[in-house]
Coordinates of C-alpha atoms and ligand atoms in Angstrom, one line a residue:
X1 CA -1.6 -68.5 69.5
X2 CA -5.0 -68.9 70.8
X3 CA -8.5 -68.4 69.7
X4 CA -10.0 -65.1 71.8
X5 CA -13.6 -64.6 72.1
X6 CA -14.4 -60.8 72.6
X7 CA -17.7 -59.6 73.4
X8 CA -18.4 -55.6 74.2
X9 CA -16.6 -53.6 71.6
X10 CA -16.5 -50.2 72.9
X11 CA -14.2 -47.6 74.1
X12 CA -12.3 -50.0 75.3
X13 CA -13.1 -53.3 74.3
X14 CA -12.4 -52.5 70.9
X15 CA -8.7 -51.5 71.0
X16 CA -8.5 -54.2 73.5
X17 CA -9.4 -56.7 71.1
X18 CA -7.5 -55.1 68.4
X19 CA -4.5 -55.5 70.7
X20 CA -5.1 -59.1 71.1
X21 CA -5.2 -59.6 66.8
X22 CA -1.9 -57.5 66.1
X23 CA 0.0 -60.0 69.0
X24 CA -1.8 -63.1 66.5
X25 CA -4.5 -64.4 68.3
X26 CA -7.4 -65.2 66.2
X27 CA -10.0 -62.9 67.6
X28 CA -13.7 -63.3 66.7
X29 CA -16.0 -60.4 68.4
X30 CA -19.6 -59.7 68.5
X31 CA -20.7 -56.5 69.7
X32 CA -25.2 -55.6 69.5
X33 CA -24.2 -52.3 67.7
X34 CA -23.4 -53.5 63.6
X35 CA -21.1 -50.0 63.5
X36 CA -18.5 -51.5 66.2
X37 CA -18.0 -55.0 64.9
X38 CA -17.5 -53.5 61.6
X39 CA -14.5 -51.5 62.9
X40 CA -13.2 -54.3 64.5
X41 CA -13.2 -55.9 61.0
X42 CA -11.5 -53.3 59.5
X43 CA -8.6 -54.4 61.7
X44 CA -8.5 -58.5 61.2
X45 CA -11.0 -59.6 63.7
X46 CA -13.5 -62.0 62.5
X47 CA -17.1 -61.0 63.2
X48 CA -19.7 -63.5 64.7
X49 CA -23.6 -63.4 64.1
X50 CA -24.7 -63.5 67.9
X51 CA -22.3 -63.5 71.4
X52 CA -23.3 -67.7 71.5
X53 CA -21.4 -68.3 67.8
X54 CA -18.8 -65.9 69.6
X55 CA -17.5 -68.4 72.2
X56 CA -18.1 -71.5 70.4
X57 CA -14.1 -72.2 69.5
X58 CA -12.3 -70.1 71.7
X59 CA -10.3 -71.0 74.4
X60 CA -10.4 -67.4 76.3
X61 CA -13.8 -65.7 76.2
X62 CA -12.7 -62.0 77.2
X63 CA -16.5 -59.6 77.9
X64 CA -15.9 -55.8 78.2
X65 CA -19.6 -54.4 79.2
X66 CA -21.6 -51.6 80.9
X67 CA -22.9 -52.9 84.1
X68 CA -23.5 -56.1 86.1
X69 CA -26.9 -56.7 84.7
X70 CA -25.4 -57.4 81.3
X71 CA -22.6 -59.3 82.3
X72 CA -24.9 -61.6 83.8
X73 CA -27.0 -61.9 80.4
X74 CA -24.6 -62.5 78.1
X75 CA -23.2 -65.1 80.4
X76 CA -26.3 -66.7 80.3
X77 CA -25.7 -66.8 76.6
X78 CA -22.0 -68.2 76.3
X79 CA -21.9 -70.2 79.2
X80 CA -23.2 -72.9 77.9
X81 CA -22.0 -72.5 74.3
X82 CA -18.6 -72.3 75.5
X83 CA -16.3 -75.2 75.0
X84 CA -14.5 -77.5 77.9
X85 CA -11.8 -75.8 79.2
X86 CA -12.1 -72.4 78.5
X87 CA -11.3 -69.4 81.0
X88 CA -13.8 -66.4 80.6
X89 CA -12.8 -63.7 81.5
X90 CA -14.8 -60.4 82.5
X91 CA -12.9 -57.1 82.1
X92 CA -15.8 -54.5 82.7
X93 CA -16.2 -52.8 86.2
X94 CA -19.3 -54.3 87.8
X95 CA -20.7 -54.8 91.8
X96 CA -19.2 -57.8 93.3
X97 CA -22.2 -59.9 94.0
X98 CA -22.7 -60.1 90.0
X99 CA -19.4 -60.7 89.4
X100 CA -19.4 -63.6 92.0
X101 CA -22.9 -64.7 90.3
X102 CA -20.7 -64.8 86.8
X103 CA -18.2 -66.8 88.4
X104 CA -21.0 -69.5 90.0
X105 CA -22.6 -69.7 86.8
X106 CA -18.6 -71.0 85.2
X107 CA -18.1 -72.9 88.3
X108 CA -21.4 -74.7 87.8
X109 CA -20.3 -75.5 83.8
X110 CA -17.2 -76.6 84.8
X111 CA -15.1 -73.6 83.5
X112 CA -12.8 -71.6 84.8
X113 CA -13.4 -67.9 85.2
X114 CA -11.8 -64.5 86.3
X115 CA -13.2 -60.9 87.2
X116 CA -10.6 -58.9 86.0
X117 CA -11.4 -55.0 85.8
X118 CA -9.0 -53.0 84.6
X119 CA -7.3 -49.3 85.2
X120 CA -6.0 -47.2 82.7
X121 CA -8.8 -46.1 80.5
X122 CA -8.9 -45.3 76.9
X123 CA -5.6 -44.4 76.3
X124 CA -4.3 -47.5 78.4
X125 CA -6.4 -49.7 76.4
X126 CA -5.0 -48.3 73.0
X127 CA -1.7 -48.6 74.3
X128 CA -1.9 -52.0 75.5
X129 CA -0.6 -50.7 79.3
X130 CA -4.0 -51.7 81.4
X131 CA -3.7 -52.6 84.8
X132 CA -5.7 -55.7 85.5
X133 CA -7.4 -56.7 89.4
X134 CA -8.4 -59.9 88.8
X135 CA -10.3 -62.6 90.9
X136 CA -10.8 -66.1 90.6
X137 CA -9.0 -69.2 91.3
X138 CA -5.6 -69.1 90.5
X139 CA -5.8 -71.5 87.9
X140 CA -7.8 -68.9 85.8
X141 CA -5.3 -66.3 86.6
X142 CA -2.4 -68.6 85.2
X143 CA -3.7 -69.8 82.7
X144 CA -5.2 -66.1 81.6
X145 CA -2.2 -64.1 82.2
X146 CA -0.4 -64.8 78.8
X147 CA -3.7 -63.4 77.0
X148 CA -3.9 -60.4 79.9
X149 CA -0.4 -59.6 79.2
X150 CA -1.2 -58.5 75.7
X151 CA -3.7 -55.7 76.7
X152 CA -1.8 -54.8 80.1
X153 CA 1.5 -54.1 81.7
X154 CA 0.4 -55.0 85.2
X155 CA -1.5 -57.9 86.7
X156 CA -2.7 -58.3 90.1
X157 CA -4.1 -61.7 91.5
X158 CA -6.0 -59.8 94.8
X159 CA -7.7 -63.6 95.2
X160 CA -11.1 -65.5 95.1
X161 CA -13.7 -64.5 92.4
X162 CA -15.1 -61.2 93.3
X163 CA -11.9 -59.8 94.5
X164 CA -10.8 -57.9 91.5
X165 CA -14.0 -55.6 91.4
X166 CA -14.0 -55.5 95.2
X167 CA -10.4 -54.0 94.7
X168 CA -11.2 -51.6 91.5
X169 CA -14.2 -50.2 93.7
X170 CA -11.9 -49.7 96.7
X171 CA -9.4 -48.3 94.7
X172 CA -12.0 -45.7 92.7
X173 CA -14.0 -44.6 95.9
X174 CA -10.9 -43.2 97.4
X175 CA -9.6 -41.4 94.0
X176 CA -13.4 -40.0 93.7
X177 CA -12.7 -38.6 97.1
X178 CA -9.4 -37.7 96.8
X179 CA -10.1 -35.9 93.5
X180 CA -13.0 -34.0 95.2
X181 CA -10.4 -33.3 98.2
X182 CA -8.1 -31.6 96.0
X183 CA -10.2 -29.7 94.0
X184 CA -11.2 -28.0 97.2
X185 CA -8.0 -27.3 97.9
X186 CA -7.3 -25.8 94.5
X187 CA -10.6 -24.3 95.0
X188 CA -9.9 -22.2 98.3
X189 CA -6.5 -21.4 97.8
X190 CA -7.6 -19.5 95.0
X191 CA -10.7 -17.7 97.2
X192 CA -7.7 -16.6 99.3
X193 CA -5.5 -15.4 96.7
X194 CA -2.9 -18.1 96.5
X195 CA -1.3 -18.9 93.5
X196 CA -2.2 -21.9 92.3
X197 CA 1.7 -22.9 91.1
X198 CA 2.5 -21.7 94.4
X199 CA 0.2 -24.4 96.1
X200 CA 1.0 -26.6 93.9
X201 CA 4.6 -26.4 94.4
X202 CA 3.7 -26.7 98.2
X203 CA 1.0 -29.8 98.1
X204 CA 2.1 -32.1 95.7
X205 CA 5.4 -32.1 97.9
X206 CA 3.7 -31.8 101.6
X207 CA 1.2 -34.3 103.4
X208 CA -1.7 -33.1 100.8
X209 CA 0.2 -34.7 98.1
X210 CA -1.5 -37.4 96.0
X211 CA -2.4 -38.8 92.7
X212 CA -5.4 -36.4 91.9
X213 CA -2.8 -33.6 93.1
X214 CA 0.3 -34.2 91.7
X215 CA -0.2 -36.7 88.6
X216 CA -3.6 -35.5 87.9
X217 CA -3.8 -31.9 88.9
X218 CA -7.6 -30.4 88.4
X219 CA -6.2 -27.1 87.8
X220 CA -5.3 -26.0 84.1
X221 CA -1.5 -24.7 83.5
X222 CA -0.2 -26.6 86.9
X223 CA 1.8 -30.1 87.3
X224 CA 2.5 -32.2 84.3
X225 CA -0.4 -32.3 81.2
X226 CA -4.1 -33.3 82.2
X227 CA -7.3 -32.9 81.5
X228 CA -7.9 -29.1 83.3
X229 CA -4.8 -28.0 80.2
X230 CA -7.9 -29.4 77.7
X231 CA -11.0 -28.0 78.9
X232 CA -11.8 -31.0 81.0
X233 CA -12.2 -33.9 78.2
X234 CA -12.2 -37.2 79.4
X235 CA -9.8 -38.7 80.5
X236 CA -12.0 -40.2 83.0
X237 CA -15.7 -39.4 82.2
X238 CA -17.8 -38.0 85.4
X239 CA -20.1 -40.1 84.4
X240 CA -17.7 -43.8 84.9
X241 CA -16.6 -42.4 88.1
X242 CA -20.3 -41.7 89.7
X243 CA -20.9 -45.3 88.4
X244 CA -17.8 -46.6 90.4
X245 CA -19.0 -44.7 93.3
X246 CA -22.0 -45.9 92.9
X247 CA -20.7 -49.4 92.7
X248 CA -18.8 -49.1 95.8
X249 CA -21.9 -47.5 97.8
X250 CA -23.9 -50.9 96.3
X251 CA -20.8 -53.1 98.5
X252 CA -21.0 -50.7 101.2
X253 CA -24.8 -51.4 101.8
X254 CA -24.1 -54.8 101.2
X255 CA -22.0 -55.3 103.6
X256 CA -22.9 -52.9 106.5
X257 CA -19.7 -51.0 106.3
X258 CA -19.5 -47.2 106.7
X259 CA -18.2 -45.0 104.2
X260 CA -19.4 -41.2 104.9
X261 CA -16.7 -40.0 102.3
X262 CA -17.5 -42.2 100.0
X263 CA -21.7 -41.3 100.2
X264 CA -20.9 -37.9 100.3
X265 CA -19.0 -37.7 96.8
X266 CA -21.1 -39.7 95.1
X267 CA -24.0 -37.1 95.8
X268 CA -21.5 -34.4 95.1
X269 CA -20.6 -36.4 91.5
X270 CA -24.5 -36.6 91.0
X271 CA -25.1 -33.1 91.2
X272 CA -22.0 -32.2 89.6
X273 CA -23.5 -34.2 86.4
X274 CA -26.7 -32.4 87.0
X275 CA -25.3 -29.4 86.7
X276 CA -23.2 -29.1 83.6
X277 CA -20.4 -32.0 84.2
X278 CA -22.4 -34.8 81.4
X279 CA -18.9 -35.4 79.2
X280 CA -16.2 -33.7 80.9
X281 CA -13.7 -35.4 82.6
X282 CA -14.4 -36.2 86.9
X283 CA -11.4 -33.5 88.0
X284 CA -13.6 -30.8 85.9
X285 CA -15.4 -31.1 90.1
X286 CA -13.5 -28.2 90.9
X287 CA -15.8 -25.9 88.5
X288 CA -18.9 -27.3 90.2
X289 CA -17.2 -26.4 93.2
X290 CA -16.1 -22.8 92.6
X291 CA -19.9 -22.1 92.1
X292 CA -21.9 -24.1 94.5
X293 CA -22.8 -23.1 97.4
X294 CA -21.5 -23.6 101.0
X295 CA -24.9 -24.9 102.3
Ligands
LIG301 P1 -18.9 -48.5 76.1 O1 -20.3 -48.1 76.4 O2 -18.1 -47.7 75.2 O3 -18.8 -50.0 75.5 C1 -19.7 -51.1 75.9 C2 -20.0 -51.9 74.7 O4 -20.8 -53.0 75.0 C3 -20.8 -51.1 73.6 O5 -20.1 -51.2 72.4 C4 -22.1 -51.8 73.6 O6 -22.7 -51.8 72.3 C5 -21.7 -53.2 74.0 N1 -22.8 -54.0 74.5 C6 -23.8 -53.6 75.4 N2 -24.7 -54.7 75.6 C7 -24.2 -55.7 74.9 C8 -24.6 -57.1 74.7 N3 -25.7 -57.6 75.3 N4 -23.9 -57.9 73.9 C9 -22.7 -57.4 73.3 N5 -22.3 -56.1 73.4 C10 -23.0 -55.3 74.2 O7 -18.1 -48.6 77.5 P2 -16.5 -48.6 77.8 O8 -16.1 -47.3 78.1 O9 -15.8 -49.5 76.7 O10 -16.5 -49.4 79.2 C11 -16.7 -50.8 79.2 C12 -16.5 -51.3 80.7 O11 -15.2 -50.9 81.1 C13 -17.4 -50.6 81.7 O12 -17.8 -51.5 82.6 C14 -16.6 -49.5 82.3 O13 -17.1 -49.1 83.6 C15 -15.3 -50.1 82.3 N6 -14.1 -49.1 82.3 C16 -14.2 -48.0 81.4 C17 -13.1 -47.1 81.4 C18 -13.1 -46.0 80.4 O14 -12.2 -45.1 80.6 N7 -13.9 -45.9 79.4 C19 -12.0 -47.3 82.3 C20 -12.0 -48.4 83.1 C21 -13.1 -49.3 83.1

């Protein structure tokens, strides 16, 4: 058993971490809000005074945090507290040129380090059932995967540091557009009078078919149970997927590659949010939809 730093005890770092004390690691956390380390006492995990006093014994250092910026902060706090020989690893989704300054900042301390964002979301965290991108070098992976294990049922090594967020952006552009694609589909089919079982029935097992279609269907009463058959609760906030797009727009700039699609829905998940989609789930697009207008 080994002793887990966890910084970041939200939504999902804290029944990540939880995960990690009911397999008998000792965990100690440290969160800046007092309400979420004390939950994460309530279930065995020792609580320390700043994120420094976090790392200080730990041999994994796991972070779980809003953006890039923060990352990149608290790293500049545990980095150097950390002791010789420990992986950190960084689960939350941030832009790859943080998470490669992350890495640098290990590499320069002489420890080893892994971007690994994760798939899954709430209910994959509780469960224990993440998917994990991770990059690094593949010493960090092997070394990490027993601990990664605990809080997922699928690793992937995609390669040098970086890699992992470059993949969970990837990945998340296309759903954001594929989402949007099918909820115009949903959304004319029912302008022409179609049933939407009946195009159901027909898309999810034609060309159109695809995860936002067939696992994830944005229409209420069709396809197997999501968010539309619960008034649009998250599920997937709105709001986390405009940050991914927003993420992946960040790498596109960077980079000089084109991605029309991907532009184009992250304006169409920033108006949605404008305009009534704050706290519903991203497939609750197609009610944005049915009411904007074609201009
Ligand atoms: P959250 O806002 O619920 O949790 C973030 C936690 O970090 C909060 O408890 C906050 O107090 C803490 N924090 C902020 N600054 C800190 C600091 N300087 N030191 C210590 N703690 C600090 O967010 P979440 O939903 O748990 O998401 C975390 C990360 O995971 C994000 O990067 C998000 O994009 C990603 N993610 C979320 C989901 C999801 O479904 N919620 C799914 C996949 C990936």
């Amino acid at each position: 058993m080994s002793n887990i730093a966890f910084i970041g005890l939200g939504n999902m770092g804290l029944p990540m971490a939880i995960n990690l004390a009911k397999a008998g690691h000792s965990v100690t956390a440290f969160d800046t809000v007092a309400e979420a380390v004390a939950k994460a006492e309530a279930e065995g995990i020792k609580a320390a005074p700043d994120a420094a006093s976090a790392v200080a014994d730990a041999e994994f250092v796991v972070t779980m945090l809003p953006n890039g910026q923060i990352v990149l902060k608290v790293y500049e706090a545990i980095v150097p507290a950390a002791k010789a020989g420990a992986v950190l690893i960084d689960c939350s989704t941030i832009d790859v040129e943080s998470a490669r300054k992350a890495h640098a900042m290990c590499d320069a301390a002489g420890l080893l380090s892994l971007d690994a964002p994760v798939s899954g979301g709430t209910g994959g965290a509780a469960a224990g059932t993440l998917t994990f991108m991770t990059g690094g070098k593949r010493e960090a992976f092997d070394k990490a995967s027993a601990i990664l294990d605990v809080m997922g049922g699928k690793l992937v090594y995609c390669g040098e540091g970086g890699a992992g967020q470059a993949a969970k952006i990837c990945n998340n552009m296309l759903l954001g557009i594929s989402m949007i694609g099918a909820c115009e589909a949903f959304a004319l089919a029912e302008k022409l009078g179609l049933d939407a079982q009946a195009a159901f029935d027909v898309i999810s097992t034609s060309s159109g078919y695809c995860w936002s279609v067939n696992t994830y269907c944005p229409v209420p009463g069709v396809g197997p149970q999501s968010p539309a058959d619960n008034g649009y609760k998250p599920g997937f906030a709105a709001e986390l997927m405009a940050k991914d797009l927003g993420l992946s727009q960040q790498a596109a700039d960077g980079t000089g590659q084109a991605t029309p699609m991907g532009a184009r829905a992250l304006e169409l998940y920033s108006r949605f949010l404008e305009e009534g989609g704050k706290g519903k789930d991203f497939s609750g697009m197609i009610e944005y939809l049915k009411t904007a207008s074609r201009a």
